Tab-separated table of C-alpha atoms in Angstrom:
chain	number	residue	atom	x	y	z
A	18	ALA	CA	-5.555	106.570	272.112
A	19	GLN	CA	-8.686	105.710	269.644
A	20	SER	CA	-12.064	107.168	270.226
A	21	VAL	CA	-15.269	107.850	268.713
A	22	THR	CA	-17.385	111.635	269.916
A	23	GLN	CA	-21.003	112.655	269.415
A	24	PRO	CA	-21.180	116.030	270.186
A	25	ASP	CA	-25.420	115.585	270.466
A	26	ILE	CA	-26.916	113.837	273.326
A	27	HIS	CA	-30.274	114.874	272.289
A	28	ILE	CA	-31.844	115.652	268.840
A	29	THR	CA	-35.968	116.572	268.257
A	30	VAL	CA	-37.157	116.866	264.812
A	31	SER	CA	-40.412	116.968	263.576
A	32	GLU	CA	-41.306	113.937	261.144
A	33	GLY	CA	-40.996	114.598	257.620
A	34	ALA	CA	-37.765	117.158	258.251
A	35	SER	CA	-33.921	116.000	257.672
A	36	LEU	CA	-31.744	114.757	260.203
A	37	GLU	CA	-28.086	114.521	260.450
A	38	LEU	CA	-26.490	113.014	263.529
A	39	ARG	CA	-22.765	113.956	264.223
A	40	CYS	CA	-19.958	111.687	264.806
A	41	ASN	CA	-15.774	112.461	265.203
A	42	TYR	CA	-13.352	109.856	265.119
A	43	SER	CA	-9.574	110.034	266.638
A	44	TYR	CA	-7.789	106.679	264.466
A	45	GLY	CA	-4.010	106.381	263.304
A	46	ALA	CA	-5.266	104.709	260.062
A	47	THR	CA	-7.903	104.356	258.060
A	48	PRO	CA	-10.545	103.608	260.577
A	49	TYR	CA	-14.013	100.606	260.105
A	50	LEU	CA	-16.780	103.034	260.979
A	51	PHE	CA	-19.756	101.922	261.691
A	52	TRP	CA	-23.889	103.115	262.779
A	53	TYR	CA	-25.759	101.031	264.980
A	54	VAL	CA	-29.174	102.309	266.364
A	55	GLN	CA	-31.325	100.405	269.014
A	56	SER	CA	-34.393	100.843	269.984
A	57	PRO	CA	-35.862	100.800	273.569
A	58	GLY	CA	-35.427	97.292	274.774
A	59	GLN	CA	-33.617	96.010	272.052
A	60	GLY	CA	-29.932	95.271	270.786
A	61	LEU	CA	-28.100	97.561	268.575
A	62	GLN	CA	-29.087	96.695	265.304
A	63	LEU	CA	-26.426	97.642	262.030
A	64	LEU	CA	-27.846	100.897	259.913
A	65	LEU	CA	-24.418	101.270	257.699
A	66	LYS	CA	-20.743	100.764	258.214
A	67	TYR	CA	-17.629	101.938	256.265
A	68	PHE	CA	-14.182	100.002	255.144
A	69	SER	CA	-12.828	101.613	252.179
A	70	GLY	CA	-14.217	102.729	248.165
A	71	ASP	CA	-16.786	105.376	247.950
A	72	THR	CA	-17.324	107.453	250.771
A	73	LEU	CA	-20.910	107.784	250.439
A	74	VAL	CA	-22.364	104.942	252.374
A	75	GLN	CA	-26.073	103.699	252.007
A	76	GLY	CA	-27.957	102.027	254.514
A	77	ILE	CA	-30.683	100.899	255.566
A	78	LYS	CA	-33.719	102.850	256.680
A	79	GLY	CA	-33.261	105.080	254.610
A	80	PHE	CA	-30.015	106.051	255.703
A	81	GLU	CA	-27.058	107.134	254.611
A	82	ALA	CA	-23.002	108.418	255.762
A	83	GLU	CA	-20.854	110.253	254.738
A	84	PHE	CA	-16.603	109.314	255.356
A	85	LYS	CA	-14.798	112.968	255.455
A	86	ARG	CA	-10.978	111.960	256.364
A	87	SER	CA	-9.790	115.198	256.116
A	88	GLN	CA	-12.550	116.417	259.114
A	89	SER	CA	-12.279	112.756	261.211
A	90	SER	CA	-16.246	112.674	260.647
A	91	PHE	CA	-18.820	110.261	259.960
A	92	ASN	CA	-21.941	111.639	259.945
A	93	LEU	CA	-25.235	109.944	259.447
A	94	ARG	CA	-28.353	111.396	257.468
A	95	LYS	CA	-31.307	110.786	256.167
A	96	PRO	CA	-34.055	112.865	254.573
A	97	SER	CA	-37.063	112.709	255.475
A	98	VAL	CA	-37.695	111.294	258.914
A	99	HIS	CA	-39.915	108.729	260.370
A	100	TRP	CA	-41.525	108.647	263.611
A	101	SER	CA	-40.353	104.654	263.635
A	102	ASP	CA	-36.919	106.276	263.912
A	103	ALA	CA	-36.921	107.523	267.366
A	104	ALA	CA	-34.195	105.903	269.336
A	105	GLU	CA	-30.874	106.280	270.006
A	106	TYR	CA	-27.620	106.165	267.417
A	107	PHE	CA	-24.498	105.217	267.775
A	108	CYS	CA	-21.399	105.615	265.865
A	109	ALA	CA	-18.935	103.274	266.350
A	110	VAL	CA	-15.399	102.608	265.085
A	111	GLY	CA	-13.467	98.996	264.122
A	112	THR	CA	-9.585	98.558	265.624
A	113	SER	CA	-7.890	96.896	262.421
A	114	GLY	CA	-6.472	93.548	264.322
A	115	THR	CA	-8.468	93.311	267.456
A	116	TYR	CA	-12.002	93.148	266.271
A	117	LYS	CA	-12.716	95.198	268.588
A	118	TYR	CA	-15.155	98.041	268.738
A	119	ILE	CA	-15.155	101.698	270.410
A	120	PHE	CA	-18.172	102.933	270.866
A	121	GLY	CA	-19.220	106.973	270.912
A	122	THR	CA	-21.663	107.835	274.004
A	123	GLY	CA	-24.692	107.925	271.473
A	124	THR	CA	-27.785	109.934	270.451
A	125	ARG	CA	-30.790	110.056	271.462
A	126	LEU	CA	-33.405	110.638	268.609
A	127	LYS	CA	-37.042	111.943	269.397
A	128	VAL	CA	-39.368	112.733	266.531
A	129	LEU	CA	-42.713	115.359	266.633
A	130	ALA	CA	-45.535	114.163	264.813
B	20	SER	CA	-26.336	86.909	259.079
B	21	ALA	CA	-26.108	85.932	263.308
B	22	VAL	CA	-28.993	85.743	265.285
B	23	ILE	CA	-28.510	85.551	268.909
B	24	SER	CA	-30.342	84.769	271.536
B	25	GLN	CA	-29.387	85.887	275.226
B	26	LYS	CA	-31.222	84.574	279.068
B	27	PRO	CA	-32.465	86.630	280.511
B	28	SER	CA	-33.306	89.368	278.570
B	29	ARG	CA	-34.200	91.411	282.779
B	30	ASP	CA	-33.564	90.382	286.181
B	31	ILE	CA	-33.751	92.323	289.969
B	32	CYS	CA	-30.973	90.760	292.183
B	33	GLN	CA	-30.313	91.147	295.581
B	34	ARG	CA	-26.579	93.315	296.326
B	35	GLY	CA	-23.802	90.298	297.553
B	36	THR	CA	-25.732	87.650	294.715
B	37	SER	CA	-24.341	86.457	291.083
B	38	LEU	CA	-26.412	86.367	287.498
B	39	THR	CA	-25.169	84.455	285.421
B	40	ILE	CA	-26.041	85.701	281.538
B	41	GLN	CA	-26.145	83.044	278.681
B	42	CYS	CA	-25.221	83.752	274.997
B	43	GLN	CA	-26.330	80.915	271.968
B	44	VAL	CA	-25.910	81.940	268.531
B	45	ASP	CA	-26.988	80.273	265.880
B	46	SER	CA	-24.372	79.165	263.940
B	47	GLN	CA	-20.176	78.337	264.958
B	48	VAL	CA	-17.980	82.033	265.674
B	49	THR	CA	-14.611	82.674	266.768
B	50	MET	CA	-14.991	84.875	269.096
B	51	MET	CA	-17.315	86.464	271.147
B	52	PHE	CA	-18.357	89.748	273.535
B	53	TRP	CA	-19.479	90.837	276.258
B	54	TYR	CA	-20.320	94.181	276.407
B	55	ARG	CA	-21.423	96.633	279.305
B	56	GLN	CA	-23.576	99.307	279.152
B	57	GLN	CA	-24.670	101.412	281.999
B	58	PRO	CA	-27.926	103.420	282.446
B	59	GLY	CA	-27.799	106.715	279.842
B	60	GLN	CA	-23.781	105.460	278.609
B	61	SER	CA	-22.702	103.935	275.998
B	62	LEU	CA	-21.157	100.188	275.721
B	63	THR	CA	-18.092	99.392	276.878
B	64	LEU	CA	-16.573	96.067	275.590
B	65	ILE	CA	-16.139	94.489	279.413
B	66	ALA	CA	-13.971	90.987	277.316
B	67	THR	CA	-13.497	89.037	274.518
B	68	ALA	CA	-14.214	84.752	274.999
B	69	ASN	CA	-12.540	82.467	272.700
B	70	GLN	CA	-13.533	78.981	272.159
B	71	GLY	CA	-10.664	76.666	274.370
B	72	SER	CA	-9.042	79.653	276.229
B	73	GLU	CA	-8.980	81.849	278.529
B	74	ALA	CA	-11.280	84.868	277.830
B	75	THR	CA	-9.534	88.485	277.592
B	76	TYR	CA	-10.429	90.976	279.791
B	77	GLU	CA	-10.131	94.916	279.123
B	78	SER	CA	-8.997	97.224	281.479
B	79	GLY	CA	-11.123	97.684	284.327
B	80	PHE	CA	-12.612	94.115	284.264
B	81	VAL	CA	-11.535	91.415	286.172
B	82	ILE	CA	-11.938	87.680	286.365
B	83	ASP	CA	-13.048	87.237	289.424
B	84	LYS	CA	-16.109	89.759	289.125
B	85	PHE	CA	-17.118	88.776	285.457
B	86	PRO	CA	-16.353	85.399	285.024
B	87	ILE	CA	-16.991	84.006	281.221
B	88	SER	CA	-16.838	80.357	280.168
B	89	ARG	CA	-16.809	79.752	276.323
B	90	PRO	CA	-17.914	75.740	276.070
B	91	ASN	CA	-18.107	75.369	272.097
B	92	LEU	CA	-18.354	77.750	269.306
B	93	THR	CA	-22.047	78.295	270.003
B	94	PHE	CA	-22.304	79.919	273.339
B	95	SER	CA	-21.226	81.628	276.392
B	96	THR	CA	-21.960	82.680	279.505
B	97	LEU	CA	-20.952	85.818	281.220
B	98	THR	CA	-21.443	85.901	285.068
B	99	VAL	CA	-21.860	89.346	287.660
B	100	SER	CA	-20.575	87.984	290.557
B	101	ASN	CA	-21.108	90.007	294.508
B	102	MET	CA	-23.343	92.327	292.945
B	103	SER	CA	-23.843	95.555	294.139
B	104	PRO	CA	-25.999	98.795	292.924
B	105	GLU	CA	-23.256	99.887	290.726
B	106	ASP	CA	-23.448	96.960	288.346
B	107	SER	CA	-27.283	97.956	286.825
B	108	SER	CA	-26.845	97.811	283.410
B	109	ILE	CA	-27.805	96.313	280.322
B	110	TYR	CA	-25.224	93.316	279.721
B	111	LEU	CA	-25.058	92.813	275.999
B	112	CYS	CA	-23.040	89.371	273.853
B	113	SER	CA	-22.031	89.968	270.367
B	114	VAL	CA	-20.318	88.254	267.208
B	115	ASP	CA	-18.192	89.157	264.896
B	116	SER	CA	-19.299	88.113	261.416
B	117	GLY	CA	-16.280	86.677	260.907
B	118	GLY	CA	-13.484	88.380	258.467
B	119	GLY	CA	-12.831	91.328	260.749
B	120	HIS	CA	-15.089	93.874	260.768
B	121	THR	CA	-17.775	92.635	258.514
B	122	GLU	CA	-20.269	93.432	260.925
B	123	ALA	CA	-20.573	93.242	264.753
B	124	PHE	CA	-24.553	91.529	265.680
B	125	PHE	CA	-25.868	91.991	269.493
B	126	GLY	CA	-27.955	90.036	271.088
B	127	GLN	CA	-30.514	92.300	272.288
B	128	GLY	CA	-29.408	92.767	276.026
B	129	THR	CA	-29.963	91.727	279.778
B	130	ARG	CA	-31.519	94.342	281.564
B	131	LEU	CA	-29.890	93.655	285.369
B	132	THR	CA	-30.907	95.997	287.573
B	133	VAL	CA	-29.622	95.205	291.360
B	134	VAL	CA	-31.541	96.431	294.851
């Protein structure tokens, strides 16, 4: 069965520090992978997505993610975190042919001034 | 991109009552999706709604509890029926941008509290 694991429930970083959020997936074929961000009281906004090709994808707000097939991972990174990045981040896998998304449990990011 | 408007944004309801959540999209879409996000948890797909056909429900969700309407290509409703405190969640409407997995767009959600 397909699944998405985000091992870190909470992460706290200082403003200006680098960030890496982990995501591991289980899927039988080449996955479609996504990172979404949810600010308090808001819906989900797409940060970036991977379908094929270059395994390092760039997204909005200075985020990037790297697909590593051998590790079944799609970790999200940002070189320098801003206070406005405090939010909840969800990794998701798209299931081919069914238009369904499976979401991880989310990582809540706190940014210290 | 698609802009999705959900109403109401939040509500507090008495147990045993029902609430209908509306989802309006600014463009025609084939599929619309309803998700539930329970407190502190991730999103779980409730059902997929296609215009002109019955909604398809995921395991653990039934039509009697979560009836869905899809009268046209830009609108859908989800009703949470006979509510209990366990139904307190955020309910999100979503659409796919088309072509399969290009991007999913989400409404801002409806925060429901059942007392």
